[in-house]
Each structure stands twice: as structure tokens, then as C-alpha cells.
XYZ file of C-alpha atoms in Angstrom:
649
model
C 80.164 106.575 126.616
C 78.449 103.905 124.521
C 79.802 103.165 121.079
C 78.017 103.602 117.774
C 80.284 102.047 115.239
C 80.968 100.930 111.710
C 82.296 97.368 111.858
C 84.032 94.893 109.592
C 82.806 91.312 109.054
C 85.371 90.000 111.552
C 84.270 92.303 114.391
C 86.657 95.262 114.073
C 84.811 98.542 114.492
C 85.531 102.250 114.177
C 83.774 104.721 116.452
C 84.343 107.587 118.844
C 84.024 107.953 122.591
C 83.951 111.123 124.663
C 86.206 111.446 127.698
C 85.601 114.686 129.542
C 85.881 117.312 126.772
C 87.974 115.194 124.399
C 86.654 112.938 121.646
C 88.705 109.767 121.157
C 88.511 108.044 117.793
C 88.758 104.270 118.103
C 90.488 101.921 117.558
C 93.215 103.799 119.424
C 95.954 103.200 121.972
C 96.625 104.484 125.489
C 100.321 105.087 126.130
C 101.668 103.274 129.244
C 103.694 105.253 131.759
C 106.448 104.228 134.174
C 106.186 105.791 137.644
C 103.871 108.387 136.129
C 106.029 109.438 133.177
C 106.255 108.378 129.546
C 109.716 106.778 129.318
C 112.308 108.926 127.506
C 109.886 111.818 126.873
C 109.379 115.108 128.706
C 105.839 116.471 129.231
C 106.269 119.058 126.454
C 107.183 116.288 123.994
C 104.137 114.271 125.056
C 101.939 117.311 124.510
C 103.046 117.508 120.859
C 101.487 114.118 120.125
C 97.755 113.578 119.934
C 97.899 110.696 122.422
C 94.336 109.614 123.321
C 95.157 108.897 126.997
C 97.946 107.921 129.400
C 97.823 104.646 131.355
C 99.067 104.933 134.963
C 99.623 101.802 137.086
C 99.193 102.836 140.724
C 101.605 100.175 142.029
C 104.411 102.187 140.376
C 103.847 104.953 142.931
C 102.846 103.092 146.128
C 106.262 102.413 147.643
C 104.872 103.196 151.107
C 101.176 102.517 150.502
C 99.050 105.206 152.218
C 102.205 107.147 153.172
C 103.372 107.373 149.546
C 103.961 110.911 148.218
C 101.344 110.480 145.481
C 98.690 110.267 148.227
C 100.158 112.637 150.820
C 100.963 115.554 148.481
C 98.281 117.900 147.253
C 96.917 117.809 143.729
C 95.353 115.378 141.295
C 97.035 112.850 139.057
C 97.593 115.536 136.403
C 99.850 117.439 138.776
C 101.667 114.276 139.837
C 102.619 113.256 136.278
C 102.844 116.838 134.915
C 100.320 116.039 132.186
C 98.486 118.722 130.173
C 95.077 119.628 131.572
C 93.332 118.286 128.451
C 95.210 114.946 128.513
C 92.925 112.097 129.715
C 94.416 109.590 132.161
C 93.455 106.012 132.976
C 94.287 104.792 136.496
C 94.654 101.046 137.127
C 95.906 99.038 140.134
C 98.825 97.343 138.356
C 101.246 97.916 135.502
C 100.443 96.734 132.007
C 103.039 93.936 132.395
C 103.091 93.240 136.146
C 105.530 90.923 137.860
C 104.071 87.653 139.156
C 102.457 87.908 142.584
C 100.798 85.545 145.024
C 97.052 85.093 145.368
C 94.767 87.916 146.482
C 92.509 88.042 149.538
C 88.913 89.042 150.112
C 89.816 92.720 150.475
C 93.231 93.106 148.824
C 95.560 92.167 145.989
C 99.328 91.817 146.115
C 101.348 94.387 144.186
C 105.095 94.685 143.575
C 106.376 98.193 144.225
C 109.877 99.617 143.925
C 110.405 98.881 147.633
C 108.991 95.350 147.681
C 105.742 93.412 147.712
C 102.754 95.153 149.317
C 99.072 94.472 149.948
C 96.794 96.971 148.196
C 93.351 96.993 149.811
C 90.222 98.161 148.033
C 89.729 100.881 150.664
C 93.165 102.340 149.922
C 92.598 102.091 146.169
C 89.259 103.923 146.433
C 90.968 106.587 148.543
C 93.579 107.007 145.779
C 90.913 107.289 143.057
C 88.979 109.961 144.964
C 92.156 111.914 145.660
C 93.750 111.679 142.174
C 90.544 112.210 140.134
C 91.495 110.416 136.880
C 89.115 110.611 133.921
C 89.079 106.811 133.587
C 89.646 104.106 136.193
C 89.789 100.309 136.288
C 88.584 99.032 139.699
C 90.696 96.780 141.874
C 90.597 93.276 140.414
C 92.041 89.850 141.103
C 93.865 89.071 137.857
C 96.323 86.212 138.510
C 99.569 86.077 136.556
C 99.165 82.312 136.093
C 96.064 80.206 135.295
C 93.820 80.110 138.396
C 92.539 76.925 139.995
C 88.926 75.783 140.007
C 88.304 77.087 143.538
C 89.718 80.509 142.794
C 87.727 81.226 139.626
C 84.384 82.003 141.359
C 86.253 84.135 143.905
C 87.811 86.205 141.103
C 84.372 87.028 139.697
C 82.918 87.762 143.137
C 85.773 90.140 143.965
C 85.431 91.995 140.654
C 81.727 92.617 141.297
C 82.126 93.545 144.983
C 85.138 95.826 144.538
C 83.562 97.592 141.541
C 80.337 98.124 143.498
C 82.266 99.627 146.421
C 84.110 101.996 144.063
C 80.887 103.112 142.349
C 79.222 103.779 145.709
C 82.218 105.853 146.827
C 82.184 107.854 143.572
C 78.430 108.391 143.848
C 78.882 110.001 147.252
C 81.244 112.640 145.799
C 81.450 115.066 142.897
C 83.744 112.613 141.056
C 80.743 110.507 140.018
C 80.251 112.589 136.853
C 83.926 113.131 136.010
C 85.521 109.713 136.617
C 84.352 106.919 134.320
C 84.723 103.261 135.316
C 85.876 100.405 133.070
C 84.623 97.113 134.515
C 87.440 94.472 134.701
C 86.204 91.308 132.964
C 88.205 88.255 134.160
C 89.816 85.949 131.605
C 87.522 83.015 132.443
C 85.105 80.773 130.614
C 81.654 82.262 130.034
C 80.083 79.890 132.569
C 81.918 81.710 135.381
C 80.852 85.189 134.203
C 77.130 84.830 134.976
C 77.343 86.941 138.200
C 78.886 89.772 136.158
C 76.099 89.698 133.584
C 73.547 89.660 136.426
C 75.275 92.690 137.945
C 74.740 94.659 134.730
C 71.100 93.566 134.505
C 70.027 94.023 138.133
C 72.253 96.679 139.727
C 71.379 100.315 139.032
C 75.021 101.266 139.531
C 75.875 99.343 136.355
C 74.419 102.238 134.357
C 77.524 104.196 135.315
C 79.940 101.656 133.819
C 81.628 103.379 130.867
C 83.410 100.393 129.323
C 84.878 96.914 129.742
C 88.535 96.068 130.434
C 89.870 92.682 129.301
C 93.159 91.210 130.495
C 93.334 88.677 127.669
C 90.635 87.069 125.542
C 87.366 88.796 124.651
C 84.502 86.704 125.986
C 81.111 86.483 124.247
C 78.944 89.283 125.625
C 75.180 89.741 126.053
C 73.513 92.085 123.576
C 73.143 94.890 126.137
C 76.930 95.021 126.692
C 78.068 94.893 123.058
C 77.845 98.664 122.687
C 80.302 99.430 125.510
C 83.903 100.357 124.594
C 86.354 97.495 125.113
C 89.883 97.989 126.392
C 92.631 95.350 126.379
C 95.640 95.406 128.718
C 97.138 92.117 127.560
C 100.786 91.912 126.538
C 101.380 92.190 122.783
C 104.539 90.868 121.140
C 103.943 92.175 117.605
C 101.672 94.562 115.661
C 99.995 91.539 114.058
C 98.725 90.479 117.497
C 97.217 93.954 117.893
C 95.457 93.660 114.527
C 94.062 90.234 115.474
C 92.832 91.674 118.775
C 91.050 94.528 116.974
C 89.425 91.946 114.713
C 87.911 90.393 117.857
C 86.228 93.688 118.725
C 88.738 95.495 120.970
C 88.568 99.299 120.701
C 91.461 100.451 122.903
C 94.943 98.918 123.202
C 97.550 99.565 125.926
C 100.801 98.425 124.247
C 104.176 98.100 125.974
C 105.966 97.368 122.710
C 106.605 101.054 121.925
C 108.920 101.565 124.898
C 110.291 98.021 124.635
C 111.373 98.694 121.047
C 112.919 102.014 122.053
C 114.841 100.443 124.943
C 116.205 97.818 122.540
C 117.372 100.505 120.096
C 114.806 99.492 117.450
C 113.119 102.044 115.180
C 109.605 100.942 114.155
C 109.135 100.922 110.375
C 105.866 99.019 109.789
C 102.771 100.746 108.437
C 99.099 99.986 107.867
C 97.669 99.355 105.342
C 100.829 97.485 104.339
C 102.865 98.428 101.248
C 102.899 96.374 98.075
C 104.614 93.018 98.221
C 108.345 92.992 97.529
C 109.228 91.808 94.021
C 111.866 89.506 95.527
C 109.157 87.889 97.649
C 111.119 88.580 100.868
C 109.390 89.671 104.059
C 109.845 93.213 105.367
C 111.309 93.957 108.795
C 108.998 95.417 111.437
C 111.805 97.678 112.626
C 115.483 98.528 112.293
C 118.057 97.562 114.907
C 119.968 100.836 115.096
C 122.916 99.126 116.802
C 123.663 97.311 113.529
C 126.909 98.286 111.789
C 125.138 98.645 108.445
C 123.755 101.983 109.670
C 127.164 103.413 110.630
C 127.308 105.550 107.457
C 123.630 105.442 106.441
C 122.401 108.990 105.765
C 118.723 108.055 105.354
C 116.023 108.969 107.915
C 114.845 106.229 110.272
C 111.817 105.540 108.051
C 111.358 106.721 104.487
C 108.438 109.128 104.152
C 108.112 109.686 107.930
C 107.619 113.326 108.971
C 108.245 112.937 112.713
C 110.650 115.313 114.453
C 113.441 112.709 114.451
C 113.167 111.751 110.780
C 112.956 115.392 109.650
C 116.213 116.366 111.349
C 118.424 113.337 111.984
C 119.895 110.413 110.065
C 120.356 106.751 110.909
C 124.132 107.117 111.252
C 123.740 109.866 113.859
C 121.229 107.889 115.943
C 123.539 104.853 115.859
C 126.466 107.049 116.918
C 124.467 108.275 119.927
C 123.631 104.692 120.908
C 127.269 103.666 120.676
C 128.189 106.629 122.882
C 125.510 105.592 125.428
C 123.973 109.034 125.010
C 120.428 109.239 126.405
C 119.399 111.511 123.526
C 119.468 108.386 121.326
C 116.548 106.813 123.184
C 114.676 110.133 123.226
C 114.918 110.398 119.420
C 113.857 106.769 118.994
C 110.876 107.204 121.322
C 109.740 110.327 119.445
C 109.785 108.357 116.201
C 108.186 105.197 117.604
C 105.256 107.029 119.225
C 104.635 108.866 115.943
C 104.835 105.577 113.993
C 102.278 103.982 116.319
C 99.949 106.978 115.960
C 100.122 106.650 112.164
C 99.576 102.879 112.495
C 96.217 103.395 114.242
C 95.188 106.132 111.833
C 95.668 103.593 109.048
C 93.632 100.996 110.968
C 90.650 103.343 111.317
C 90.820 104.323 107.644
C 90.985 100.673 106.563
C 87.892 99.745 108.617
C 85.939 102.694 107.213
C 86.831 101.652 103.671
C 85.793 98.052 104.355
C 89.247 96.612 103.606
C 90.440 95.831 107.123
C 90.287 92.030 107.058
C 92.037 91.890 103.682
C 94.672 94.391 104.825
C 95.375 92.278 107.926
C 95.899 89.237 105.704
C 98.347 91.205 103.531
C 100.145 92.545 106.607
C 100.686 89.000 107.877
C 101.938 87.946 104.459
C 104.324 90.860 103.913
C 105.861 91.583 107.335
C 108.015 89.412 109.571
C 106.350 87.967 112.656
C 108.743 89.490 115.231
C 111.035 92.450 115.764
C 114.753 92.171 114.961
C 117.053 91.044 117.759
C 118.922 93.906 119.379
C 122.740 93.964 119.274
C 123.144 96.408 122.164
C 122.107 97.155 125.719
C 119.156 99.318 126.648
C 119.403 102.272 129.045
C 120.048 101.602 132.714
C 117.062 100.895 134.944
C 116.662 100.695 138.684
C 114.366 98.604 140.841
C 113.687 94.882 140.819
C 110.188 95.587 139.500
C 111.902 96.354 136.177
C 112.988 93.877 133.529
C 116.752 94.235 133.909
C 117.765 91.955 131.035
C 119.786 93.558 128.230
C 120.305 96.863 130.021
C 123.413 98.949 130.506
C 125.673 97.636 133.299
C 127.026 99.975 135.954
C 130.261 101.427 134.556
C 131.019 104.587 136.537
C 133.037 104.410 139.739
C 131.760 106.275 142.825
C 132.429 109.997 142.620
C 133.557 110.116 146.254
C 136.050 108.322 148.499
C 136.228 107.966 152.261
C 138.141 110.810 153.952
C 138.235 109.169 157.392
C 141.500 108.905 159.264
C 142.772 105.455 160.352
C 141.532 106.146 163.906
C 138.065 107.152 162.651
C 137.899 104.001 160.524
C 138.821 101.846 163.539
C 136.104 103.477 165.661
C 133.551 103.048 162.855
C 134.438 99.361 162.465
C 134.101 98.765 166.217
C 130.737 100.537 166.206
C 129.520 98.413 163.279
C 130.663 95.242 165.053
C 128.762 96.357 168.164
C 125.582 96.894 166.116
C 125.913 93.421 164.603
C 126.257 91.938 168.100
C 123.178 93.816 169.293
C 121.161 92.603 166.304
C 122.145 89.029 167.065
C 121.092 89.423 170.697
C 117.776 90.997 169.675
C 116.918 88.109 167.376
C 118.377 85.529 169.789
C 120.790 84.299 167.171
C 121.987 80.767 167.650
C 125.678 80.374 166.863
C 126.624 76.724 166.852
C 129.960 76.049 168.552
C 132.691 74.791 166.288
C 133.397 71.144 167.138
C 136.195 68.910 166.093
C 134.911 66.378 163.576
C 135.767 63.005 165.064
C 134.175 60.885 162.311
C 133.180 58.623 165.194
C 129.730 56.968 165.075
C 129.736 56.615 168.868
C 129.476 60.365 169.381
C 126.806 60.725 166.703
C 124.804 57.809 168.061
C 124.659 58.999 171.661
C 124.083 62.614 170.663
C 121.033 61.450 168.703
C 119.868 59.370 171.650
C 120.331 62.313 173.996
C 118.393 64.585 171.645
C 115.419 62.234 171.267
C 115.179 60.914 174.839
C 111.775 61.035 176.528
C 110.979 63.920 178.817
C 110.807 61.538 181.793
C 114.294 60.133 181.174
C 116.985 62.007 183.068
C 120.389 62.979 181.741
C 122.063 60.940 184.471
C 120.299 57.749 183.358
C 121.619 58.236 179.848
C 125.119 58.950 181.125
C 125.037 55.831 183.340
C 124.199 53.699 180.308
C 127.061 55.295 178.446
C 129.544 54.781 181.271
C 128.557 51.130 181.729
C 129.439 50.398 178.103
C 132.617 52.471 178.247
C 133.742 50.498 181.317
C 133.825 47.370 179.164
C 136.589 48.972 177.136
C 139.924 48.792 178.969
C 141.673 51.712 177.237
C 141.531 54.569 179.764
C 142.814 57.187 177.303
C 140.252 56.126 174.721
C 137.492 56.248 177.341
C 138.391 59.784 178.464
C 138.613 61.010 174.878
C 135.144 59.651 174.147
C 133.709 61.221 177.295
C 135.109 64.643 176.423
C 133.731 64.495 172.897
C 130.325 63.372 174.133
C 130.118 66.167 176.691
C 130.727 68.733 173.948
C 128.155 67.089 171.713
C 125.588 66.986 174.540
C 126.170 70.702 175.151
C 125.566 71.399 171.490
C 122.319 69.419 171.492
C 121.119 71.182 174.643
C 121.851 74.594 173.099
C 119.911 73.613 169.990
C 116.917 72.553 172.094
C 116.903 75.877 173.923
C 116.808 77.726 170.596
C 113.721 75.888 169.373
C 115.334 73.137 167.325
C 113.654 69.705 167.168
C 110.326 71.485 166.599
C 108.439 72.234 163.402
C 107.628 75.901 163.927
C 105.038 78.008 162.092
C 106.140 81.613 161.523
C 103.820 84.471 160.626
C 105.932 86.928 158.645
C 108.886 87.214 156.294
C 111.099 88.949 158.846
C 111.088 85.861 161.061
C 112.029 83.675 158.095
C 115.013 85.874 157.261
C 116.075 86.040 160.920
C 116.084 82.239 161.183
C 118.112 81.805 157.981
C 120.722 84.186 159.380
C 120.801 82.836 162.935
C 120.859 79.062 162.320
C 123.470 77.215 160.319
C 120.975 74.858 158.662
C 117.356 75.831 157.985
C 114.565 74.032 156.110
C 111.578 76.227 155.149
C 108.212 74.975 153.896
C 106.076 77.480 151.952
C 102.552 76.091 152.182
C 98.891 76.756 151.504
C 96.488 75.707 154.287
C 93.985 74.181 151.837
C 96.449 72.101 149.788
C 96.475 68.378 150.642
C 100.065 67.919 149.482
C 101.226 70.730 151.755
C 99.742 68.823 154.687
C 101.556 65.666 153.560
C 104.886 67.516 153.502
C 104.115 68.935 156.964
C 103.630 65.452 158.412
C 106.986 64.247 157.053
C 108.924 67.358 158.095
C 107.477 67.161 161.595
C 108.874 63.631 161.956
C 112.264 64.641 160.574
C 112.473 67.748 162.778
C 112.118 65.670 165.961
C 115.291 63.676 165.281
C 117.492 66.223 163.488
C 118.471 68.602 166.237
C 121.181 70.206 164.087
C 118.650 71.792 161.675
C 115.927 74.393 162.156
C 112.600 73.399 160.542
C 110.006 76.128 159.952
C 107.010 76.741 157.734
C 105.185 79.866 156.533
C 101.971 80.362 154.602
C 102.855 81.600 151.105
C 100.244 84.370 151.303
C 102.120 85.818 154.309
C 105.401 85.989 152.380
C 104.604 87.734 149.061
C 108.051 89.318 148.760
C 109.923 86.022 149.246
C 107.540 84.143 146.957
C 108.224 86.599 144.130
C 111.975 86.846 144.728
C 112.388 83.066 144.947
C 110.163 82.426 141.923
C 107.800 80.069 143.759
C 104.844 79.226 141.525
C 104.000 75.714 142.756
C 103.206 74.591 146.307
C 104.347 72.827 148.384
C 107.837 74.321 148.144
C 110.624 73.253 150.527
C 113.771 75.402 150.552
C 117.043 74.411 152.214
C 119.532 76.971 153.534
C 123.061 76.266 154.759
C 125.116 79.157 156.137
C 122.406 81.570 154.920
C 122.802 80.323 151.332
C 120.025 78.627 149.351
C 121.321 75.150 148.475
C 118.220 73.267 147.323
C 114.574 73.649 146.275
C 112.046 70.822 146.462
C 109.043 71.949 144.419
C 105.937 69.785 144.523
C 106.358 66.010 144.570
C 108.234 65.633 141.269
C 111.499 64.756 143.062
C 109.744 62.557 145.621
C 108.363 59.923 143.286
C 105.451 62.143 142.198
C 103.085 60.275 144.503
C 101.394 61.124 147.783
C 102.399 58.010 149.744
C 106.186 58.403 149.611
C 108.198 57.417 152.691
C 109.700 59.922 155.095
C 113.127 58.420 154.464
C 112.959 59.570 150.823
C 112.548 63.213 151.837
C 115.176 62.752 154.549
C 117.665 61.413 152.017
C 117.013 64.404 149.721
C 117.750 66.767 152.625
C 120.946 64.836 153.320
C 122.154 65.173 149.720
C 121.679 68.946 149.916
C 123.551 69.081 153.279
C 120.452 70.410 155.061
C 120.887 67.622 157.635
C 124.093 65.978 158.829
C 123.240 62.295 158.442
C 120.427 59.770 158.292
C 119.111 58.896 161.737
C 118.426 55.372 162.969
C 114.883 54.597 164.134
C 115.972 53.226 167.527
C 119.401 54.613 168.219
C 119.061 54.013 171.972
C 119.366 50.266 171.414
C 122.586 50.482 169.409
C 126.018 49.689 170.783
C 128.602 52.404 171.108
C 131.148 50.247 169.339
C 131.732 50.942 165.679
C 131.682 47.266 164.645
C 128.377 46.574 166.381
C 126.842 49.711 164.872
C 127.729 48.532 161.389
C 126.383 45.034 162.055
C 123.063 46.399 163.317
C 122.403 48.409 160.145
C 119.818 46.941 157.810
C 121.243 45.097 154.837
C 118.253 46.245 152.785
C 118.916 49.955 153.248
C 119.012 51.954 150.017
C 120.673 54.924 151.689
C 124.320 55.454 152.333
C 126.740 58.259 153.039
């Protein structure tokens, strides 16, 4: 599958590669799919286009990992996506524009499926490749969605080499070795980190079966023996100019999302390559037309002048706009038919320009003539489902349910009682802690002795504490006042004791996301620390939270390793650790990310973090360091407080 090419001075090259029985002329594009289908197009429409190959992200179809239908049903990937038998397919672990995910492990990466975050192991991925039999495959690779740290960079390279080797060995043991070609995933790292990859190609005999290179972003300088391999880019492109610049750097195959993104936005692509002559008015030309715009309401021109696609031959701009306004799905089908055709013509022009030796000059003219971005859309795209989708600017839910409940009043009452019973059982199963509702006395005496009771030593008995309390109460001559205080203190002591039995006053480590969610539902106040075991600042936060947890019996303090909570990390948008989240009544009330809000230094005092938790209502009040030595009288309590304290309620 090596390339023999005619190249331009900048590095753009035209060539051809053979995939199975089909010859692909490059530069070309592979059309991305969504859950195995080309958005807005039926298989017969796809067959009409001469699309070089279809890109399939496996995470789209792994809702239940090894139990997913794509792996349990019979047939190859062609049957799953209903693609023509001659249509090449490229299988990759993730989508072309994946959602952010947490770090990978030695044998897995984290993917985001329609049913939540999952761990995709290399063994399962190899099993999928052998079962689906795609013509092209990108091995499992650790491609972070944010810049990796220094420690992770060597691990990324090591995983790429190891996982690719395991895939090649598995293919070699089957008949798929000659039918499935592998594109090696080259990490987006400095050349100094890529030495193990270059050694792999020089020393490992399996490297002879590598058919091409896949880049997630920049094209790194390559050794002479790798220059001839086809190069594929799966980076995100915002404009056709970015694609042209990428081809100038030597990329042969592009996987662009912008075709479907433009269609979803109601934009008809109108750019061409080589570009037309410069406008006499010296104004830049639009890259596309926003078909929601009112100026097309009575426009009887085709979407693009001179275009011979099925849409432009039969329909006018006014009709397409009318369909969009009516929220008719045919509108997006017609736009997608045109946009795929426009992109096919765009790459035909690129290849012709390189062959004629004018590519670099044509790119300069394109940049000079066309606008740098697509027009802003004035309407909503079609409805989408699943939090793995980008749900901005899409159609809201408008239709009411087509059914209503036909239950009688008695049936409804029975159903409600049954639901209440299930809720009670769930609470008992998870040992929910429901704090008793107490009358708020606003009395520091109750707070002070409750704190003392909560933090007393294990060797100190309850009776000793009560005796100390009674001796001070005896000094006060108001019998009614004394009895009122005793009753309030007994209730507060009971509340503290219940909290202790439910694991409060400890800094617990939980192992999975289910426990985290159970705690946020069962305790009124919860503080959660998402940590990484190797991060120094996470250990600093742990030391402070452990101190705070021992004196704040009213709040549950837990921590979980971020790698064990991929779903929560993605849903909560956690990109920096340590991350401390505060929940009150199961509602997120505060996020403390890193040390930016704690003075941005490692030696901050525990009281600073405690005060932040107080302001977010995650704790009830600031606790005194030696509450057992304080008087129960309000005046004495105030006099004993430090005059230098910066904290107040």
C-alpha cells in the first residue's frame, strides 16, 4: 500500500492506493459515520457517490461492550452498516470528534458510548476487528483530549507500540491478515518521544504489514523509510482552508466532520477548488449559504450555480428553505446530498491542481478570495439523542406524548403506594441516612457540646461528658431554662450518634461511581474529592479534608480516584485535579478545582478550606480547636473567641 506520488514544493502529493479491489486516488476523504450510518443518507444514496471509504468509530456501537449487538449478531461490518460490498470501511476505536475522557490504563482506554462511559480493552477491540473484518483499521491508541503531562507521554508511545503489535499478531493468526490493513496511530508528541515507534518499524518484522500512518493532529518529521506510507489525519477541521494547509504538510487522507456539521446547521457548501477569479468589488466570497436566511425565501436559483448534484438539478433554494422552516427532514437529506457532492468535487480539484503544479498558488488564492469561516446559522439543526452528541443548536422537543394514562383512581393509588415501597426498600438497601429534623435554637451551647460530644476520645464515656454539662447547668438557677437546654442537647447527641453510626467523621475512600451517587442521595451534606494517587496536591487536599472530617459530624466526606469514575468526570467536566465537589440535598453547590481558590499555594491552612466549605453550606459552622474547654454560657463563648480571627458567620 506504499505511495508513489507526484508532489508539490510544499509537500502536497497526488497518488493512488489500493484497498482490497478498489483504487483510491489521493488526496481524498473518508466520510465519517454516526452509529454506523452516514447522517441523513440512506445506503442507496451513499452508493451513488464515489466515496473512497467510510469511517466507523467503534465506541458509537459499544453500548454494552462485549454484549453489544454489533458483536453478538452475525455478519461483518458491511452487514452492520448496510454498506455496498465494494465500499471500503475504516474501523477506529473512537469517533472523529470524541468527547473528553479520563486517562487510559495499561490495557484499556476510556470511551463514551450512548449509555455512558466504558472501558474498552485491547482484547475486546481485537475481538471486534476479527469479527467485523474491516478493510482498514486503526489500532487501539491512547490519544488524550487534552495535552498530556510529561509522565504520560512515554506511556502513550509504549501503548501504541504494544497494542499495535498485539493486533498484528492476532491478525497474523487468522485469514484476516491479508484482507485487513493496519494504519499505525502516531501520537501528537515531539519527535524525541517517537524514537520507540521508529525502532519498531526498523526492528520488528510485523512492521512490514503496516499499511499507513494515522495522525491525530500535527504531522511529525518522519524517517526516510516511512515517507512513502499513506498518511491519514483524523484531526478536527473548522474550514476547508485548514484541510488545504494539512494537505500541504503531506497528508493524503482526510476524515472531515464539517460536511455533516454544515448540513445540520442548514448550510449549503458553495466553495470550490481551484478558486474562481477574484471579485471585482474586492469582497470575499462565502464558503456556504445559510439556507435559513430570509433572502432565500423566493430565490429560484439552485443551491450552487453550475452544480450538477441531484439536489441542484431538481430543487431551488426557496424550496429547501421552506422545508427547513417546516422542520421537514427531507431538507437535511437534500443538503447532505449536495454537500457530499461538493466535497467530492473539492478533492477532485485538489488532485488536478497538484498534478498541474499550481497547488501552492491555488491555496494562496483560496485564502485570499474566500472567507475564513462558515456563515452563522439562523435556525436549529435536526433533533439528536444521547449525551455523546453535541446538542447545541438542535431542535427542541415539541410534540406531546401520544398516549395518556388510562388507570383508574384506585389503580393510581396502588401504583403510588408500590412506588413508595420501592423507594423505601432502596433506602434500606443502601443504608440511607436521613437526618432528623431539629428545631434550630440558634444557641451556641447546643452547638458547642454537640461538637465536644462528637470529638470526644474513645476512652471518655458519655456519662462523664454529661456530668460536666450538668455541673455547669447547676450553676444556672433557672429550672425551665435548664430543662430546655437538656432536651435540646439530648436531641443533638442523638443526631451525632446516628451520624457516627453511618460513617460520618471519617474520610472514606470509595471504589466506584455507584457508591458516590448513593452517598449524595443518602446524606444531606457530602464533600467529594476526585483525586489521582500520584498527584502531590491531591495528597495535600486529603490531609486537610481528613482533619475537617473528624470535627464536622454533620457532613459526609469521601474521595474517589478519578480513573474509577470516568462517567462522573465527563459529566461534571473535571479536567484538573484535585477537584473537590460539595453537595447539599443532592444538589451540586460548589466546585473547588485545583488550588486557585485556596491562595494558589501548597502550604495553605486548613481553616481556609474549611471557610470555603462553610460559604458553600457544605458544613454548618466553623469548629473551635478545643471546644471541650469552652463555657456553655453564650457570653463566655464570645469572650473566648480569638480577636484575630478572620472568619465569621
